[in-house]
Coordinates of C-alpha atoms in Angstrom, one line a residue:
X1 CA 61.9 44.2 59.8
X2 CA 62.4 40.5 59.2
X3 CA 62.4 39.7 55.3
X4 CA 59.8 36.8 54.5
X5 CA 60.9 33.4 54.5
X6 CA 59.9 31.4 51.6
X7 CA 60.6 27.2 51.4
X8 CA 62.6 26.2 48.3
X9 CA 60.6 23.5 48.5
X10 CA 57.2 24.6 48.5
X11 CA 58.4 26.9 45.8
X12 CA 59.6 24.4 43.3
X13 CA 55.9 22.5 44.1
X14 CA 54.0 25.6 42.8
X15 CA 56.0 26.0 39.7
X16 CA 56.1 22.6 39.0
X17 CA 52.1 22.5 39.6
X18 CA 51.5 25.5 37.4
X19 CA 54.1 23.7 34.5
X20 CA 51.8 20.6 35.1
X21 CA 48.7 22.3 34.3
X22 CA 49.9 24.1 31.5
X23 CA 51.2 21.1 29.9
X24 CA 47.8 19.0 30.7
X25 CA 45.9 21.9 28.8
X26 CA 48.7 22.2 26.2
X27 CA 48.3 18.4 25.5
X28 CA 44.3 18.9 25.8
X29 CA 44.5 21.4 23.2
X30 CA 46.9 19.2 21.2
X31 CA 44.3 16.4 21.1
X32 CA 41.3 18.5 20.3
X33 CA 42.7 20.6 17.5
X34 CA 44.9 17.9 16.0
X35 CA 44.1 14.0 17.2
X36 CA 40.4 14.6 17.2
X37 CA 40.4 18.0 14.5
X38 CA 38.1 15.9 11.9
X39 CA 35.6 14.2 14.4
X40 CA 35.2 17.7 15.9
X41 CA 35.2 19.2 12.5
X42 CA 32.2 17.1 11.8
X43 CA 30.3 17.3 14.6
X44 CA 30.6 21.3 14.5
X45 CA 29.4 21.3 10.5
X46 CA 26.7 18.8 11.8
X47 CA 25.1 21.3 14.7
X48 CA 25.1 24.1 12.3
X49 CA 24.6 22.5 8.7
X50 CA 20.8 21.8 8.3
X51 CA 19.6 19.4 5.8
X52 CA 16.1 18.8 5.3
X53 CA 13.8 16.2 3.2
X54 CA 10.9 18.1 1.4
X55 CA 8.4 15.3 0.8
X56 CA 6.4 15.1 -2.4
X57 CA 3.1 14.7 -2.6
X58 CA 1.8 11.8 -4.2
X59 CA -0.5 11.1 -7.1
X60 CA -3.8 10.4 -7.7
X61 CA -5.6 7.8 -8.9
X62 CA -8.9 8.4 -10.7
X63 CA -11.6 6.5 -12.4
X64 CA -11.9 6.5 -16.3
X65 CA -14.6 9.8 -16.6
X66 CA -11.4 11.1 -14.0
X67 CA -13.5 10.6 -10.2
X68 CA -10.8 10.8 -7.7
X69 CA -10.4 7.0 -5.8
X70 CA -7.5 7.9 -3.9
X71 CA -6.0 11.5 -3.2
X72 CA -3.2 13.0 -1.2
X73 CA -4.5 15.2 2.0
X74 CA -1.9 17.5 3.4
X75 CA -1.9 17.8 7.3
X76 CA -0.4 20.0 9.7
X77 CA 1.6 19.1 13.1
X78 CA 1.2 21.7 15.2
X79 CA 4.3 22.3 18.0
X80 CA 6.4 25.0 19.9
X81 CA 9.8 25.9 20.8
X82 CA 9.7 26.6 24.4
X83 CA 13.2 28.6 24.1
X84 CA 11.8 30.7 21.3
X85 CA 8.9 32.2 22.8
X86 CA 8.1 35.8 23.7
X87 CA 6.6 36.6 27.0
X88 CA 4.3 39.0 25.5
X89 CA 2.9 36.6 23.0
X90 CA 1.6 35.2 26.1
X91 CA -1.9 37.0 25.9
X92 CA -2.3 35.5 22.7
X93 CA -2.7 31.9 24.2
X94 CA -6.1 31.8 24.9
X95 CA -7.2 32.4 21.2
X96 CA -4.9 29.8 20.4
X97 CA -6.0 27.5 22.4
X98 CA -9.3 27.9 21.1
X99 CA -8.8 27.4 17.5
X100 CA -6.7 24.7 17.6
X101 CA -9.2 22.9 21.1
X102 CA -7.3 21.9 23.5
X103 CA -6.9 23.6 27.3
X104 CA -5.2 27.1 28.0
X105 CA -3.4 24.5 30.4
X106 CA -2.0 22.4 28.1
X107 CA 0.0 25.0 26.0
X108 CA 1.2 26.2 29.7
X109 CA 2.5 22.6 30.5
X110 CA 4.2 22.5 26.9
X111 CA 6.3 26.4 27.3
X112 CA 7.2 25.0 30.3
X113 CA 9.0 21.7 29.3
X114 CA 12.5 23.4 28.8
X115 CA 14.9 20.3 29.3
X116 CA 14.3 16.9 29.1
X117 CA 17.2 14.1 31.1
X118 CA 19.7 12.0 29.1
X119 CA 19.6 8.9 28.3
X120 CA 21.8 5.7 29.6
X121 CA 24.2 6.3 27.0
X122 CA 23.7 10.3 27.1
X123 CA 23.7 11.7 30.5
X124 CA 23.4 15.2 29.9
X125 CA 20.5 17.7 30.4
X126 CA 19.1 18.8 27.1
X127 CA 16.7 21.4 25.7
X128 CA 13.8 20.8 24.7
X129 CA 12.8 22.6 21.1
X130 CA 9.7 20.6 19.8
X131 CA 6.6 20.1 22.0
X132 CA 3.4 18.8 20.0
X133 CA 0.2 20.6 20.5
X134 CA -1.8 19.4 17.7
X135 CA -1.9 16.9 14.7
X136 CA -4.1 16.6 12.2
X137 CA -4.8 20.1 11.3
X138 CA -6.2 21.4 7.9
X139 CA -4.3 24.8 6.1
X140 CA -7.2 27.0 6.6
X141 CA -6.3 26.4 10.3
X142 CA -3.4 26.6 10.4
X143 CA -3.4 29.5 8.4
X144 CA -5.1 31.7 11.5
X145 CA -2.6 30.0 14.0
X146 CA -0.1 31.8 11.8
X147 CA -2.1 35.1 11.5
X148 CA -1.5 35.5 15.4
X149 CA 2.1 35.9 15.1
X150 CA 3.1 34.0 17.9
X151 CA 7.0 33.1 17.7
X152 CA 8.2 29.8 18.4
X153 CA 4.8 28.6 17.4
X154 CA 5.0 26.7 14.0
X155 CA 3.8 23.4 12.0
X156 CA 5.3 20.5 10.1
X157 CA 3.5 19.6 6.9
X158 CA 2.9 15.9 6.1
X159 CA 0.8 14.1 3.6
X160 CA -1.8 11.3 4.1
X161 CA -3.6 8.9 1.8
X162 CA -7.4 9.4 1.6
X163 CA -9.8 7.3 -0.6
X164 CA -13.0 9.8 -1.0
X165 CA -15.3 6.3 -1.7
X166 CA -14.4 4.5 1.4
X167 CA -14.6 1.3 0.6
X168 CA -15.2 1.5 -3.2
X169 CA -12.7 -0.5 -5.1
X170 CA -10.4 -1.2 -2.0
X171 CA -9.3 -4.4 -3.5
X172 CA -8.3 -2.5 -6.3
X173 CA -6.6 0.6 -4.9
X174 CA -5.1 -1.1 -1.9
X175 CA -3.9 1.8 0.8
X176 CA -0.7 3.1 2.1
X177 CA 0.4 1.8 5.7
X178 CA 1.5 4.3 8.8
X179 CA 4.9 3.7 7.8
X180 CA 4.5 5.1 4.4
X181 CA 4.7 1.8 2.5
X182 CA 2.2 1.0 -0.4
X183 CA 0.9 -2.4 0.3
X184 CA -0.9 -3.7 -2.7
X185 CA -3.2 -3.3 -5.3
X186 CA -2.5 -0.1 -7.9
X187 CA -0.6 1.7 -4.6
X188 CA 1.9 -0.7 -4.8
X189 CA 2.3 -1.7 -8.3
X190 CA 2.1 1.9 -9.8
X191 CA 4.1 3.3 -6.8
X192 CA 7.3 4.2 -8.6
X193 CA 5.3 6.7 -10.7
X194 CA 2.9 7.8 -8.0
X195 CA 5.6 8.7 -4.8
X196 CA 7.2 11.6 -7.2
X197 CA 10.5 12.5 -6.0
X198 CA 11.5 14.4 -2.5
X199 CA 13.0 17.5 -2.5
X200 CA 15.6 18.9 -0.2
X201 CA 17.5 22.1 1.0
X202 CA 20.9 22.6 2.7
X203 CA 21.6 25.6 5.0
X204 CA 22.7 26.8 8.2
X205 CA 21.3 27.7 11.5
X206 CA 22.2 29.7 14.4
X207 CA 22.5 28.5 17.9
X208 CA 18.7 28.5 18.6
X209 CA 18.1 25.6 15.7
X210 CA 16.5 28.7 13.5
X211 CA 16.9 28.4 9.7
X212 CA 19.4 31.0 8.5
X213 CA 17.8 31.7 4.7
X214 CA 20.6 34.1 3.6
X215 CA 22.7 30.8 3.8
X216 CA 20.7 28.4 2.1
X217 CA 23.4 27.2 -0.1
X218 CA 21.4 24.5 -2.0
X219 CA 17.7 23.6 -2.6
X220 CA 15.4 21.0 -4.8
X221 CA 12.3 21.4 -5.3
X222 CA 9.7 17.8 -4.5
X223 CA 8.2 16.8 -7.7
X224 CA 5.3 15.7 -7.4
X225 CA 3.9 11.8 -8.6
X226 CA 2.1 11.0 -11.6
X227 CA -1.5 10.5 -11.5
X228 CA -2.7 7.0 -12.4
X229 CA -5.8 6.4 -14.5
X230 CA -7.8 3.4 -14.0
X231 CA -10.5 1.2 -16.8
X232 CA -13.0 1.2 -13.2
X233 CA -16.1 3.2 -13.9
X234 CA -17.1 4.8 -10.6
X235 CA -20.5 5.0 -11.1
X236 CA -20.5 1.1 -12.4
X237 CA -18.4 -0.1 -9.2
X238 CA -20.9 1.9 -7.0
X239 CA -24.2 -0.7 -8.5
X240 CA -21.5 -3.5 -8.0
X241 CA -21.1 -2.7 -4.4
X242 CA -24.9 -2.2 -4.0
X243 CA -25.5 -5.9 -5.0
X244 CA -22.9 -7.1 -3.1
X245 CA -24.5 -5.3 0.1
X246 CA -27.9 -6.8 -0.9
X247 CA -26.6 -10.3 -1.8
X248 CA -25.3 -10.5 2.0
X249 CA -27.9 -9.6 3.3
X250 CA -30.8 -11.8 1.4
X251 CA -28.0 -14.9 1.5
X252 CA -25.1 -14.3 4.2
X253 CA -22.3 -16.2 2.2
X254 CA -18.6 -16.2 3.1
X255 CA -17.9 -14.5 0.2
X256 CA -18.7 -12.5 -2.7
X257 CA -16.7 -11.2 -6.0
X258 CA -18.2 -9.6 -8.7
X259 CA -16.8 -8.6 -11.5
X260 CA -17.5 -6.3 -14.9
X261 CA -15.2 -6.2 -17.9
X262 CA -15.8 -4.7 -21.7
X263 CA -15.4 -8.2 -23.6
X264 CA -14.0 -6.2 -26.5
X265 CA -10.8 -4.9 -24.8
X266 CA -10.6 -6.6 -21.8
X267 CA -10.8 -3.5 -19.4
X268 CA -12.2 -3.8 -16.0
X269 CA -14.9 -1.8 -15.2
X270 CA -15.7 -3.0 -11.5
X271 CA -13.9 -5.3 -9.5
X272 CA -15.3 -5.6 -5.8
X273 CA -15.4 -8.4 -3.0
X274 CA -17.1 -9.4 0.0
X275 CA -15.4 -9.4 3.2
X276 CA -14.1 -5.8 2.0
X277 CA -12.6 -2.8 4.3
X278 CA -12.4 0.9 4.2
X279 CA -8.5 2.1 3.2
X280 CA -8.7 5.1 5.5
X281 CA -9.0 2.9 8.3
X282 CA -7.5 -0.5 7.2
X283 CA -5.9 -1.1 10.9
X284 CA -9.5 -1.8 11.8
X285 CA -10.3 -4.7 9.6
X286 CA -8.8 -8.3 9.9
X287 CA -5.9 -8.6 7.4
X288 CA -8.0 -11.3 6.1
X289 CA -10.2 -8.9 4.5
X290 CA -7.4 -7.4 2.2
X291 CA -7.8 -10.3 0.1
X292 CA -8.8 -9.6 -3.3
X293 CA -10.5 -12.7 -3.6
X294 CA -10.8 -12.1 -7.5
X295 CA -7.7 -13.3 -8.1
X296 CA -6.2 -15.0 -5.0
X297 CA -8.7 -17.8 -3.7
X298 CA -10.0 -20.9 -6.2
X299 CA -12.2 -23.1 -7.0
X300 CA -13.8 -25.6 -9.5
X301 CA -15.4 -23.7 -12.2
X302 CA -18.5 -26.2 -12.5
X303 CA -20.8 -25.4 -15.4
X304 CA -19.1 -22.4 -16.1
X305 CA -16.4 -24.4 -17.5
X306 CA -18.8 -26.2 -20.3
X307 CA -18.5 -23.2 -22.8
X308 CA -14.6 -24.8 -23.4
X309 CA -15.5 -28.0 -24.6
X310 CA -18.4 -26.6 -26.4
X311 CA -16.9 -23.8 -28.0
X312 CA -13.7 -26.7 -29.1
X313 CA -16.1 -29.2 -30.6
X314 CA -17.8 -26.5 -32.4
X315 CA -14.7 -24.8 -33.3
X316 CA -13.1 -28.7 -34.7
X317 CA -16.0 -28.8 -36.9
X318 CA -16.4 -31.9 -34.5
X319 CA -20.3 -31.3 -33.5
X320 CA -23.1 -29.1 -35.1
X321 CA -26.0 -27.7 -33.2
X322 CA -28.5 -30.4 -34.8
X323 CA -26.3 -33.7 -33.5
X324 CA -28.1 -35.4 -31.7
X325 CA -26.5 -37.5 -28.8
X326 CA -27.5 -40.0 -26.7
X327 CA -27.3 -38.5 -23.0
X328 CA -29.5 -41.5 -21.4
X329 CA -27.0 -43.8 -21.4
X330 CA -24.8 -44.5 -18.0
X331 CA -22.0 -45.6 -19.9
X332 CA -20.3 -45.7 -23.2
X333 CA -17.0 -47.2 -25.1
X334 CA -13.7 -44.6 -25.3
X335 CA -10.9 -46.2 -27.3
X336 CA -11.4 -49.1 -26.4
X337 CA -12.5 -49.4 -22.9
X338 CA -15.9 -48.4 -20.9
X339 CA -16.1 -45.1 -19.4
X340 CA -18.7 -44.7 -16.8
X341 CA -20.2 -40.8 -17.7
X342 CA -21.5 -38.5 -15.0
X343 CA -24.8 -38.0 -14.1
X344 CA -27.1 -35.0 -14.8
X345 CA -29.4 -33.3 -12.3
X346 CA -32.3 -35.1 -14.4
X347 CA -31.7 -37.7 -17.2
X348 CA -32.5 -36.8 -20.6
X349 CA -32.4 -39.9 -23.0
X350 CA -31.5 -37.7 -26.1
X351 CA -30.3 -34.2 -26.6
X352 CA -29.0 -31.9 -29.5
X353 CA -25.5 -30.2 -29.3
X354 CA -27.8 -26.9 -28.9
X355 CA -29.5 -28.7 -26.2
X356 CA -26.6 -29.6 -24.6
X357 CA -25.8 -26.3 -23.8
X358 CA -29.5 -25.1 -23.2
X359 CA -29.7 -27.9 -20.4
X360 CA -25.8 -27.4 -19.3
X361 CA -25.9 -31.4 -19.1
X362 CA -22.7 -33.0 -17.8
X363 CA -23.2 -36.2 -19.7
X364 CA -23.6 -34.1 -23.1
X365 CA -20.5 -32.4 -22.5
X366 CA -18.7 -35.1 -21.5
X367 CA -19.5 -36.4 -25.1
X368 CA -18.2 -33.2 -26.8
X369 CA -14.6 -34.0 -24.7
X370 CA -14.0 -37.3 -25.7
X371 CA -14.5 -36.2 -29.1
X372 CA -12.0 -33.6 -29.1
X373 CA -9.4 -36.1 -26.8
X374 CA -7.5 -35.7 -24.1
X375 CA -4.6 -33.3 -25.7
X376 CA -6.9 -31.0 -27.5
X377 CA -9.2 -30.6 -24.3
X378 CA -6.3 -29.5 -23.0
X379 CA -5.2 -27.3 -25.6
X380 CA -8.7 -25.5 -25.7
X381 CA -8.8 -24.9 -21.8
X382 CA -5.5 -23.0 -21.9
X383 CA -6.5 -21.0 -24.5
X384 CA -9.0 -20.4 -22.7
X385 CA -7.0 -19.0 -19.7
X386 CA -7.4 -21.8 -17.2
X387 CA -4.5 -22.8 -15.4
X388 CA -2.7 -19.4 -16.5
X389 CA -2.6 -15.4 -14.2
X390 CA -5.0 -13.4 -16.3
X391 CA -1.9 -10.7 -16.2
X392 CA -4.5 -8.3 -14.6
X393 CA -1.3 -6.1 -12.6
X394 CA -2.7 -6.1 -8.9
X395 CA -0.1 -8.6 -7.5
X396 CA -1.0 -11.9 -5.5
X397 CA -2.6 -13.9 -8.6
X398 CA -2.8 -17.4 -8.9
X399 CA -2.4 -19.7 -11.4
X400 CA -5.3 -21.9 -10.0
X401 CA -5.1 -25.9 -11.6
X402 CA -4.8 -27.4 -14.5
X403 CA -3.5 -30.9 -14.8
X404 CA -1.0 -31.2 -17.7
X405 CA -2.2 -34.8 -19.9
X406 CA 0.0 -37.3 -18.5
X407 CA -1.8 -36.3 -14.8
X408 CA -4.8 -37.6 -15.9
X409 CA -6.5 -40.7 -14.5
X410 CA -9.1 -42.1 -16.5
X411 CA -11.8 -40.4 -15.7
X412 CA -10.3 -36.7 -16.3
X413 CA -11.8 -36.6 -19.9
X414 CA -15.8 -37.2 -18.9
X415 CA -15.3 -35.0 -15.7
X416 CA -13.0 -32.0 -16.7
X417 CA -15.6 -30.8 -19.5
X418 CA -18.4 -29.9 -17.0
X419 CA -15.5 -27.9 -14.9
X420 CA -14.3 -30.7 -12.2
X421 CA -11.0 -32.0 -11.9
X422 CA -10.1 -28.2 -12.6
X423 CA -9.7 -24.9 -10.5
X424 CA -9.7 -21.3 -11.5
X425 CA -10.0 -17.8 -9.9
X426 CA -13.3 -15.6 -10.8
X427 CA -10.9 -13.6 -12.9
X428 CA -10.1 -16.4 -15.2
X429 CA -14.0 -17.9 -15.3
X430 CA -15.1 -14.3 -16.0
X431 CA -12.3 -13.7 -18.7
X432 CA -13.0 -16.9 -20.0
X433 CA -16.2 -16.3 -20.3
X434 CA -15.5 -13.1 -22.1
X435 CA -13.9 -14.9 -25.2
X436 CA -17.8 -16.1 -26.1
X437 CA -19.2 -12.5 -25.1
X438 CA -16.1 -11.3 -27.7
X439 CA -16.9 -13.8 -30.8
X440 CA -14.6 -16.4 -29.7
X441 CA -11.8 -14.1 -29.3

């Protein structure tokens, strides 16, 4: 019996191909526990480490007699694990399906979405452990969904902005976008006390992506935001809004404001506009209509204007309400030159200072600001707010215009007192106007 011949050569080839792969997995190891120890640290603390965001809900804001104008709504989005769920929860489908309206089908289709491909930068096949079913649902249905006991099944809470009054006092409120982000109005000035403070909780989680609670090493608590009062009167901005409705019907105009204050402390009791929107569904409505016209858009105050001159001369000791000025004449001298006055919707050869008013006539007026002069006119018409932001808080104000003196041309002092040459938001007209309803102050 022949002993077997075995080749030096082929051997020293196997040894030195089983050295080979030894040292490649040596050096492998060597890379992964010591070259790359930290990255893969990291990623391994990352997969089983959980940390979650616990939004807070956010405030209210409510009328003065406390009406709610704009509430948090808390909604549920309804999915399921696919790798979590029990065959004999199966019967249990159809009852779901039912409460929560969609197809038998559809929940099927969703169990049955296990992986999902890479993408160009991650080729691999990966599981699928989140398949939406439902959004939008309310707690009382989603508490029977949970009374069914169907694992794998479970909800995400979110919170949404709703404004009970439509409509009512959008311009005021403003509304929260679908990214979260207050854009005007009290939303976005107040926000800072309104969005409270998000919570959070650390813990781990086992290789199916469940929560381990024993582990939850840390956990805060969302506090939530502050409710804002408002000065609006609900009940008052409801009559506003009726008029507004009634004046675009009976005259069709571009655009409305309306306004209603308490002259005494200066608080807002309705505030509303025409174009308007509803907050709940702002997406709807050209961005246009999110003006709040009260205090963004200009223009020349007109007669409203003659209470400054009128309340200046009076105030001077200048005029009394028994003066008696001569309103029929076209032209008259002012320092030293001839000033041509404007002309009123019907000539009136003589008027009182108390007719003046009475008959809002331009030329009277005009009289009462070259009395005072150009400086004082001035003066009075700032005090009076023009030219100035009001200060009301609701962000996008405007100054509107008001020519300092040395802008003036010469016919600035007969045609600023009946409100030309000068432009103001309804705000400042309406709080200018509320100095007279408050005794001058």
């Amino acid at each position: 019996m022949s002993k077997a011949f075995v080749s030096r050569f082929r051997a020293s080839l196997v040894y030195l191909v089983i050295v080979a792969a030894f040292c490649a997995l040596f050096c492998r190891l060597f890379y992964l526990h010591v070259w790359e120890h930290e990255r893969l640290k990291e990623v391994a603390e990352s997969n089983r480490k959980q940390f979650t965001v616990v939004s807070a809900e956010r405030g209210s804001i409510v009328d003065v007699r406390g009406n709610i104008l704009a509430a948090t709504r808390t909604f549920i989005t309804l999915g399921l694990d696919p790798h979590a769920l029990r065959e004999s929860d199966r019967e249990k489908w159809p009852q779901l399906a039912d409460i929560i309206g969609i197809e038998v089908a559809d929940i099927e289709a969703a169990a049955a979405r296990l992986t999902r491909p890479g993408s160009e930068f991650a080729q691999e096949v990966r599981q699928v452990r989140w398949v939406v079913l439902a959004d939008g649902l309310d707690e009382n249905t989603y508490d029977q969904i949970r009374d069914l006991g169907i694992r794998g099944v479970y909800g995400n809470r979110r919170y949404m902005r709703a404004y009970p009054g439509g409509a009512q006092a959008a311009h005021v409120l403003g509304f929260i976008n679908r990214e979260e982000t207050p854009v005007f109005g009290i939303e976005r000035i107040f926000d800072f006390y309104l969005r409270g403070q998000n919570g959070w909780r650390e813990t781990e989680r086992d290789g199916r992506r469940r929560e381990l609670a024993q582990f939850r090493d840390r956990a805060v608590d969302p506090t939530r935001g502050l409710n804002v009062e408002l000065t609006i009167d609900q009940t008052i901005q409801h009559i506003v809004q009726v008029e507004i409705e009634r004046l675009v019907e009976e005259f069709s105009p571009e655009g409305v404001s309306i306004i209603v204050s308490e002259p005494t402390t200066g608080s807002i009791l309705a505030l509303a506009n025409y174009p308007t929107f509803d907050p709940n569904r702002f997406w709807d409505y050209p961005v246009g209509t999110h003006r709040n016209r009260a205090i963004t858009d200009v223009f020349e105050p007109g007669s409203t204007f003659k209470i400054v001159p009128a309340a200046a001369a009076l105030n001077e000791g200048l005029v009394s309400p028994d003066d008696v000025f001569e309103t029929g004449r076209e032209r008259v001298e002012y320092r030293g030159r001839m000033v041509r006055l404007p002309s009123d919707h019907r000539t009136y050869e003589t008027l009182t200072g108390h007719g003046i008013v009475v008959k809002s006539s331009n030329r009277g007026v005009a009289h009462f600001g070259m009395m005072l002069g150009e400086q004082r006119l001035y003066d009075y018409s700032k005090a009076f707010g023009f030219g100035e932001r009001t200060g009301l808080g609701l962000g996008g104000e405007v100054r509107g215009i008001l020519h300092p003196v040395n802008r003036w041309d010469g016919l600035t002092i007969t045609r600023l007192p009946m409100g030309h040459a000068v432009s103001a938001t309804p705000m400042q007209v309406h709080q200018a106007t509320s100095v007279i309803a408050n005794q001058g102050i």
